[in-house]
Tab-separated table of C-alpha atoms in Angstrom:
chain	number	residue	atom	x	y	z
A	1	LEU	CA	-6.044	11.922	-9.450
A	2	LEU	CA	-5.122	8.856	-7.456
A	3	SER	CA	-8.727	7.625	-7.417
A	4	ASP	CA	-8.748	7.661	-11.237
A	5	ILE	CA	-6.313	4.748	-11.142
A	6	LEU	CA	-9.129	2.568	-9.807
A	7	PHE	CA	-12.098	4.069	-11.624
A	8	ASN	CA	-10.422	4.153	-15.040
A	9	SER	CA	-9.487	0.469	-14.745
A	10	ALA	CA	-13.040	-0.316	-13.608
A	11	LYS	CA	-14.301	1.213	-16.871
A	12	GLN	CA	-11.726	-0.553	-19.017
A	13	TYR	CA	-11.610	-3.913	-17.198
A	14	PRO	CA	-14.881	-4.130	-15.184
A	15	GLN	CA	-14.834	-7.923	-14.866
A	16	ASN	CA	-11.088	-8.300	-14.343
A	17	GLN	CA	-10.150	-9.638	-10.929
A	18	ALA	CA	-8.806	-6.687	-8.968
A	19	LEU	CA	-8.400	-7.875	-5.417
A	20	GLU	CA	-7.908	-11.199	-3.628
A	21	CYS	CA	-7.835	-11.654	0.122
A	22	LYS	CA	-8.044	-14.961	1.995
A	23	GLY	CA	-9.653	-16.652	-0.997
A	24	ASP	CA	-12.268	-13.942	-1.607
A	25	VAL	CA	-11.963	-12.305	-5.025
A	26	PHE	CA	-13.418	-8.955	-6.122
A	27	THR	CA	-13.662	-7.536	-9.643
A	28	TYR	CA	-12.697	-3.987	-10.572
A	29	GLN	CA	-16.373	-3.125	-10.882
A	30	GLN	CA	-17.047	-4.405	-7.355
A	31	VAL	CA	-14.067	-2.588	-5.812
A	32	ALA	CA	-14.953	0.652	-7.605
A	33	GLU	CA	-18.600	0.487	-6.515
A	34	SER	CA	-17.608	-0.148	-2.904
A	35	ALA	CA	-15.046	2.679	-2.856
A	36	LEU	CA	-17.471	5.077	-4.553
A	37	CYS	CA	-20.166	4.262	-2.001
A	38	LEU	CA	-17.730	4.903	0.849
A	39	ALA	CA	-16.560	8.158	-0.755
A	40	GLY	CA	-20.157	9.332	-0.781
A	41	GLY	CA	-20.422	8.498	2.902
A	42	LEU	CA	-17.248	10.428	3.685
A	43	SER	CA	-18.613	13.463	1.880
A	44	THR	CA	-21.553	13.661	4.331
A	45	PHE	CA	-19.162	14.460	7.184
A	46	ASN	CA	-18.088	17.998	7.908
A	47	LEU	CA	-14.581	17.386	6.591
A	48	SER	CA	-12.631	20.062	4.774
A	49	LYS	CA	-10.574	19.458	1.651
A	50	SER	CA	-7.336	17.571	2.456
A	51	ASP	CA	-8.443	16.674	5.999
A	52	ARG	CA	-6.618	13.574	7.211
A	53	VAL	CA	-8.225	10.131	7.283
A	54	ALA	CA	-6.010	7.527	8.976
A	55	ILE	CA	-6.180	3.783	8.352
A	56	TYR	CA	-4.914	1.516	11.132
A	57	LEU	CA	-5.605	-2.021	9.925
A	58	GLU	CA	-3.911	-5.112	8.604
A	59	LYS	CA	-4.218	-5.570	4.831
A	60	ARG	CA	-7.870	-6.266	3.962
A	61	PRO	CA	-10.367	-5.063	1.311
A	62	GLU	CA	-11.681	-2.274	3.565
A	63	VAL	CA	-8.222	-0.675	3.514
A	64	VAL	CA	-8.317	-0.471	-0.279
A	65	ASP	CA	-11.845	0.998	-0.099
A	66	ALA	CA	-10.727	3.653	2.396
A	67	ILE	CA	-7.655	4.668	0.367
A	68	PHE	CA	-9.538	5.282	-2.859
A	69	ALA	CA	-12.665	6.654	-1.173
A	70	ALA	CA	-10.617	9.272	0.672
A	71	SER	CA	-8.891	10.163	-2.585
A	72	LYS	CA	-12.209	10.501	-4.434
A	73	ALA	CA	-13.698	12.641	-1.638
A	74	GLY	CA	-10.772	15.090	-1.709
A	75	LEU	CA	-9.298	13.942	1.610
A	76	ALA	CA	-5.748	12.835	2.468
A	77	PHE	CA	-5.302	9.272	3.676
A	78	VAL	CA	-2.701	8.331	6.284
A	79	PRO	CA	-1.831	4.611	6.346
A	80	VAL	CA	-0.604	3.650	9.821
A	81	ASN	CA	1.621	0.591	10.229
A	82	PRO	CA	-0.616	-2.095	11.803
A	83	LEU	CA	2.292	-3.226	14.018
A	84	LEU	CA	2.487	0.098	15.869
A	85	LYS	CA	1.397	0.368	19.508
A	86	GLY	CA	-1.087	2.809	21.022
A	87	ASN	CA	1.383	5.581	21.882
A	88	GLN	CA	2.923	5.405	18.393
A	89	VAL	CA	-0.501	5.602	16.752
A	90	GLU	CA	-1.372	8.531	19.016
A	91	TYR	CA	1.771	10.373	17.892
A	92	ILE	CA	0.905	10.029	14.196
A	93	LEU	CA	-2.777	10.952	14.619
A	94	ALA	CA	-1.869	14.054	16.639
A	95	ASP	CA	1.098	15.033	14.458
A	96	CYS	CA	-0.957	15.396	11.258
A	97	ASN	CA	-4.305	16.357	12.839
A	98	VAL	CA	-6.252	13.242	11.827
A	99	LYS	CA	-10.026	13.842	11.817
A	100	MET	CA	-11.207	10.296	11.082
A	101	LEU	CA	-9.741	6.847	11.765
A	102	PHE	CA	-10.592	3.532	10.107
A	103	THR	CA	-9.813	0.565	12.342
A	104	SER	CA	-11.277	-2.610	13.890
A	105	PHE	CA	-12.992	-3.021	17.239
A	106	MET	CA	-10.119	-5.077	18.665
A	107	ARG	CA	-7.594	-2.416	17.680
A	108	LEU	CA	-9.765	0.374	19.050
A	109	ARG	CA	-10.068	-1.471	22.346
A	110	GLN	CA	-6.272	-1.666	22.527
A	111	ILE	CA	-5.519	1.988	21.734
A	112	HIS	CA	-8.630	3.926	22.816
A	113	SER	CA	-7.047	5.455	25.921
A	114	GLU	CA	-4.080	6.843	23.964
A	115	ILE	CA	-6.017	8.231	20.992
A	116	ALA	CA	-8.537	9.845	23.344
A	117	ASN	CA	-5.823	12.506	23.717
A	118	CYS	CA	-6.004	13.392	19.998
A	119	SER	CA	-8.075	16.573	20.064
A	120	ASP	CA	-8.640	16.673	16.292
A	121	LEU	CA	-10.041	13.130	16.088
A	122	GLU	CA	-13.788	13.388	15.515
A	123	CYS	CA	-14.825	9.941	14.321
A	124	VAL	CA	-13.668	6.320	14.349
A	125	VAL	CA	-15.043	4.044	11.630
A	126	LEU	CA	-15.094	0.348	12.541
A	127	VAL	CA	-14.800	-2.222	9.752
A	128	ASP	CA	-16.310	-4.937	11.946
A	129	GLU	CA	-18.875	-5.431	14.722
A	130	VAL	CA	-18.661	-3.836	18.159
A	131	GLY	CA	-17.702	-6.423	20.782
A	132	ASP	CA	-17.317	-6.567	24.546
A	133	GLY	CA	-14.768	-4.846	26.738
A	134	LEU	CA	-15.195	-1.218	25.673
A	135	GLU	CA	-17.896	1.331	26.474
A	136	ILE	CA	-18.237	3.108	23.129
A	137	GLU	CA	-20.497	5.814	24.608
A	138	THR	CA	-17.767	7.036	26.961
A	139	LEU	CA	-15.257	7.821	24.195
A	140	PRO	CA	-14.622	11.483	23.270
A	141	PHE	CA	-15.180	10.807	19.563
A	142	LYS	CA	-18.016	9.352	17.512
A	143	VAL	CA	-17.841	5.637	16.617
A	144	ILE	CA	-19.744	4.314	13.592
A	145	GLY	CA	-19.711	1.194	11.432
A	146	VAL	CA	-18.379	1.276	7.886
A	147	GLU	CA	-21.647	-0.079	6.451
A	148	SER	CA	-23.712	2.668	8.079
A	149	LEU	CA	-21.244	5.212	6.702
A	150	LYS	CA	-21.807	3.847	3.192
A	151	GLN	CA	-25.566	4.362	3.554
A	152	ASN	CA	-25.143	8.132	4.126
A	153	ASN	CA	-24.274	8.837	0.515
A	154	SER	CA	-24.241	12.421	-0.780
A	155	ALA	CA	-21.468	12.395	-3.435
A	156	LYS	CA	-20.650	16.075	-2.912
A	157	TYR	CA	-16.906	15.924	-3.292
A	158	HIS	CA	-14.293	18.615	-2.836
A	159	GLU	CA	-12.725	19.941	-6.018
A	160	VAL	CA	-9.216	18.547	-6.266
A	161	ILE	CA	-6.325	18.959	-8.704
A	162	ASP	CA	-3.259	16.772	-9.100
A	163	GLU	CA	-1.056	19.043	-6.973
A	164	ASP	CA	-3.335	18.622	-3.933
A	165	ILE	CA	-2.466	16.267	-1.065
A	166	ALA	CA	-3.348	12.620	-1.656
A	167	ALA	CA	-1.558	10.987	1.274
A	168	ILE	CA	0.795	11.437	4.196
A	169	LEU	CA	3.181	8.528	4.711
A	170	TYR	CA	5.262	8.298	7.858
A	171	THR	CA	8.925	7.321	7.750
A	172	SER	CA	10.164	4.467	9.922
A	173	GLY	CA	11.561	6.846	12.529
A	174	SER	CA	15.048	5.310	12.492
A	175	THR	CA	16.646	8.714	13.148
A	176	GLY	CA	14.177	10.173	15.629
A	177	LYS	CA	10.415	10.294	15.607
A	178	PRO	CA	8.630	9.332	12.373
A	179	LYS	CA	8.148	12.214	9.951
A	180	GLY	CA	5.081	12.675	7.801
A	181	VAL	CA	5.892	12.878	4.098
A	182	VAL	CA	3.241	14.727	2.103
A	183	LEU	CA	2.523	13.201	-1.314
A	184	SER	CA	0.375	14.814	-3.979
A	185	HIS	CA	-1.944	12.998	-6.357
A	186	ARG	CA	0.574	13.688	-9.094
A	187	ASN	CA	3.435	12.214	-7.011
A	188	MET	CA	1.555	8.958	-6.609
A	189	VAL	CA	0.079	8.665	-10.101
A	190	GLU	CA	3.339	9.489	-11.893
A	191	GLY	CA	5.178	7.095	-9.583
A	192	ALA	CA	2.775	4.296	-10.486
A	193	LYS	CA	3.084	5.049	-14.207
A	194	SER	CA	6.860	5.092	-14.075
A	195	VAL	CA	7.182	1.823	-12.155
A	196	ALA	CA	4.571	0.072	-14.303
A	197	GLU	CA	6.479	1.211	-17.395
A	198	TYR	CA	9.855	-0.306	-16.563
A	199	LEU	CA	8.364	-3.426	-14.945
A	200	GLU	CA	6.166	-3.831	-18.044
A	201	ASN	CA	3.095	-4.387	-15.875
A	202	ASN	CA	-0.142	-5.241	-17.681
A	203	SER	CA	-3.671	-6.460	-16.989
A	204	ASP	CA	-2.531	-10.107	-16.980
A	205	ASP	CA	-0.191	-9.555	-14.031
A	206	ARG	CA	-0.916	-10.882	-10.551
A	207	LEU	CA	0.984	-9.043	-7.821
A	208	LEU	CA	1.418	-10.031	-4.190
A	209	ALA	CA	1.064	-7.322	-1.536
A	210	ALA	CA	3.281	-8.709	1.210
A	211	LEU	CA	4.669	-5.379	2.445
A	212	PRO	CA	2.582	-2.944	4.549
A	213	PHE	CA	0.707	-0.139	2.780
A	214	SER	CA	2.168	2.308	5.324
A	215	PHE	CA	5.475	1.737	3.486
A	216	ASP	CA	5.614	3.588	0.143
A	217	TYR	CA	7.168	0.528	-1.524
A	218	GLY	CA	4.276	-1.609	-0.270
A	219	LEU	CA	1.651	0.932	-1.308
A	220	SER	CA	3.238	1.076	-4.758
A	221	GLN	CA	2.206	-2.553	-5.347
A	222	LEU	CA	-1.432	-1.489	-5.074
A	223	THR	CA	-1.157	1.619	-7.241
A	224	THR	CA	0.816	-0.047	-10.040
A	225	ALA	CA	-1.542	-3.045	-10.099
A	226	PHE	CA	-4.674	-0.898	-10.257
A	227	LEU	CA	-3.153	1.437	-12.845
A	228	VAL	CA	-2.919	-1.374	-15.423
A	229	GLY	CA	-5.942	-3.472	-14.412
A	230	ALA	CA	-3.863	-6.240	-12.811
A	231	ARG	CA	-4.882	-8.372	-9.835
A	232	ILE	CA	-3.351	-7.911	-6.394
A	233	SER	CA	-3.446	-10.417	-3.538
A	234	LEU	CA	-3.373	-9.066	0.018
A	235	LEU	CA	-1.206	-11.099	2.389
A	236	ASN	CA	-0.617	-10.694	6.117
A	237	PHE	CA	2.127	-13.233	6.776
A	238	LEU	CA	3.999	-14.555	9.778
A	239	PHE	CA	6.656	-16.654	8.056
A	240	ALA	CA	8.521	-16.506	4.762
A	241	ARG	CA	6.953	-19.862	3.836
A	242	ASP	CA	3.552	-18.138	3.864
A	243	ILE	CA	4.768	-16.028	0.946
A	244	ILE	CA	5.873	-19.081	-1.043
A	245	LYS	CA	2.447	-20.635	-0.456
A	246	ALA	CA	0.664	-17.453	-1.579
A	247	LEU	CA	2.836	-17.237	-4.711
A	248	GLU	CA	1.838	-20.764	-5.633
A	249	GLN	CA	-1.871	-20.481	-4.813
A	250	ASN	CA	-2.382	-17.181	-6.635
A	251	GLU	CA	-0.063	-17.749	-9.618
A	252	ILE	CA	1.772	-14.531	-8.774
A	253	THR	CA	3.779	-12.866	-11.557
A	254	GLY	CA	5.416	-10.028	-9.561
A	255	LEU	CA	6.821	-9.985	-6.017
A	256	ALA	CA	8.326	-7.053	-4.102
A	257	ALA	CA	10.319	-7.513	-0.894
A	258	VAL	CA	13.095	-5.965	1.197
A	259	PRO	CA	16.576	-7.412	1.905
A	260	PRO	CA	15.780	-9.078	5.296
A	261	LEU	CA	12.833	-10.872	3.687
A	262	TRP	CA	14.801	-11.871	0.576
A	263	LEU	CA	17.439	-13.299	2.922
A	264	GLN	CA	14.811	-15.703	4.305
A	265	LEU	CA	13.184	-16.472	0.956
A	266	ALA	CA	16.507	-17.227	-0.762
A	267	ASP	CA	17.021	-20.301	1.447
A	268	LEU	CA	13.609	-21.825	0.683
A	269	GLU	CA	12.572	-24.203	-2.078
A	270	TRP	CA	10.647	-22.611	-4.961
A	271	PRO	CA	7.859	-24.845	-6.345
A	272	GLN	CA	7.967	-25.393	-10.100
A	273	SER	CA	4.682	-23.530	-10.592
A	274	VAL	CA	6.202	-20.461	-8.908
A	275	LYS	CA	9.255	-20.677	-11.165
A	276	ASP	CA	6.937	-20.854	-14.181
A	277	ASN	CA	4.708	-17.919	-13.196
A	278	LEU	CA	6.947	-15.419	-11.373
A	279	ARG	CA	7.945	-12.986	-14.116
A	280	TYR	CA	9.939	-10.595	-11.922
A	281	ILE	CA	11.048	-9.800	-8.386
A	282	THR	CA	11.972	-6.359	-7.042
A	283	ASN	CA	14.136	-5.176	-4.167
A	284	SER	CA	14.146	-1.827	-2.406
A	285	GLY	CA	14.457	-0.563	1.157
A	286	GLY	CA	18.165	-1.390	1.294
A	287	ALA	CA	20.972	-2.945	-0.725
A	288	MET	CA	20.497	-6.539	-1.847
A	289	PRO	CA	23.478	-8.677	-0.669
A	290	VAL	CA	25.246	-10.152	-3.686
A	291	ASN	CA	25.169	-13.721	-2.326
A	292	THR	CA	21.424	-13.456	-1.597
A	293	LEU	CA	20.816	-12.192	-5.120
A	294	GLN	CA	22.784	-15.106	-6.551
A	295	LYS	CA	20.758	-17.624	-4.528
A	296	LEU	CA	17.540	-16.072	-5.815
A	297	ARG	CA	18.775	-16.147	-9.402
A	298	ASP	CA	19.781	-19.797	-9.023
A	299	GLY	CA	16.381	-20.694	-7.542
A	300	LEU	CA	14.396	-18.606	-10.050
A	301	PRO	CA	16.375	-18.824	-13.312
A	302	ALA	CA	13.572	-17.443	-15.529
A	303	THR	CA	12.609	-14.584	-13.182
A	304	LYS	CA	13.945	-11.069	-13.807
A	305	PRO	CA	15.364	-9.335	-10.685
A	306	TYR	CA	14.989	-5.556	-10.478
A	307	LEU	CA	17.214	-3.811	-7.951
A	308	MET	CA	15.696	-0.470	-7.023
A	309	TYR	CA	16.354	2.510	-4.791
A	310	GLY	CA	13.813	4.916	-3.412
A	311	LEU	CA	12.852	7.093	-0.486
A	312	THR	CA	9.491	7.996	0.970
A	313	GLU	CA	9.879	11.626	-0.119
A	314	ALA	CA	10.235	10.655	-3.789
A	315	PHE	CA	8.742	7.174	-4.045
A	316	ARG	CA	10.935	5.124	-6.380
A	317	SER	CA	14.014	6.907	-7.742
A	318	THR	CA	16.290	4.467	-9.586
A	319	TYR	CA	16.320	0.913	-10.891
A	320	LEU	CA	18.935	-1.406	-12.354
A	321	ASP	CA	17.899	-3.075	-15.582
A	322	PRO	CA	18.125	-6.878	-15.120
A	323	SER	CA	20.399	-7.094	-18.168
A	324	GLU	CA	23.036	-5.111	-16.233
A	325	ILE	CA	23.099	-7.297	-13.099
A	326	ASP	CA	26.048	-9.466	-14.171
A	327	ASN	CA	28.122	-6.348	-14.870
A	328	ARG	CA	27.219	-4.336	-11.758
A	329	PRO	CA	25.326	-6.414	-9.153
A	330	GLU	CA	25.857	-3.788	-6.444
A	331	SER	CA	24.577	-0.852	-8.488
A	332	MET	CA	21.318	0.961	-7.767
A	333	GLY	CA	20.955	1.658	-11.474
A	334	LYS	CA	19.749	4.727	-13.317
A	335	ALA	CA	16.871	7.148	-12.830
A	336	ILE	CA	13.409	5.732	-13.351
A	337	PRO	CA	11.351	7.227	-16.201
A	338	ASN	CA	10.416	10.872	-15.536
A	339	ALA	CA	12.879	11.271	-12.649
A	340	GLN	CA	16.178	13.118	-12.379
A	341	VAL	CA	18.970	11.838	-10.112
A	342	MET	CA	22.138	13.772	-9.335
A	343	VAL	CA	25.329	13.117	-7.391
A	344	VAL	CA	26.207	16.204	-5.382
A	345	ARG	CA	28.950	17.327	-3.008
A	346	PRO	CA	28.223	17.713	0.736
A	347	ASP	CA	27.912	21.481	0.213
């Protein structure tokens, strides 16, 4: 199951650094204990197997807790892009019948009137303190704090197998309204194993989570890191320079980004320490322009670039081995391990 990714690494690498956020560092043992405690709290609610638990937050440790706690408790998590507005959040919560929402007080204050229309929503869990400007008692759903939820610990989990729902990820909605893609535990675990295999990820790696977890490519950074006992740094950035700074401060060995972001990063100076530590970079979410790729290769001569192709419905699908880049820089490569890719006619 998806939760085993965390708990197995916690057994094998209990004192390894698992998570870094704004200078705070947590070991695998600490992350596992926190997620397990939250899973126990979730199991005290009257939630059925595979009920939806949405997460509408910027990247922070509580998001990681909620993802793996929901997985452990036999629930399906729904990561919601933190940049979405109230009506967009309302659409997603209503579309997949979300029963519980993890968010912050500020975000709840901004969207409470819209999500009040979501008839399935029973409870909102706040990861911070209640502030001013919102009468909690008047809302049509229960509001509790995450710490109080952790104290109601029963550990009576639903029985789950790897074909059961682990998550619902929403597409960007570029061709109409966003569509919820249902992913099983097996989808997500096998995807993590496959990616970690060809990227040669290991427990010494330090990955940077710059992309949102609502994006399957961004979420994959978390699952591949936790699968192998590596450390992941959570970054909510405004400018491309923030990424360069985070790479340097955290001695990052693996960075994933999308073409518009690589376009910005390619024009920046790479500190020597980044050049020394950054083992690989990956691209997905669109074709990497050849001139941008060349700039990155010039700036990071010892770093391996992996050009990849994927879609939300199938996670990662293909990758181009770095040794082939000079021969076919515009190729999306071959099928990833344990995947089959075919070229078919329109009919």
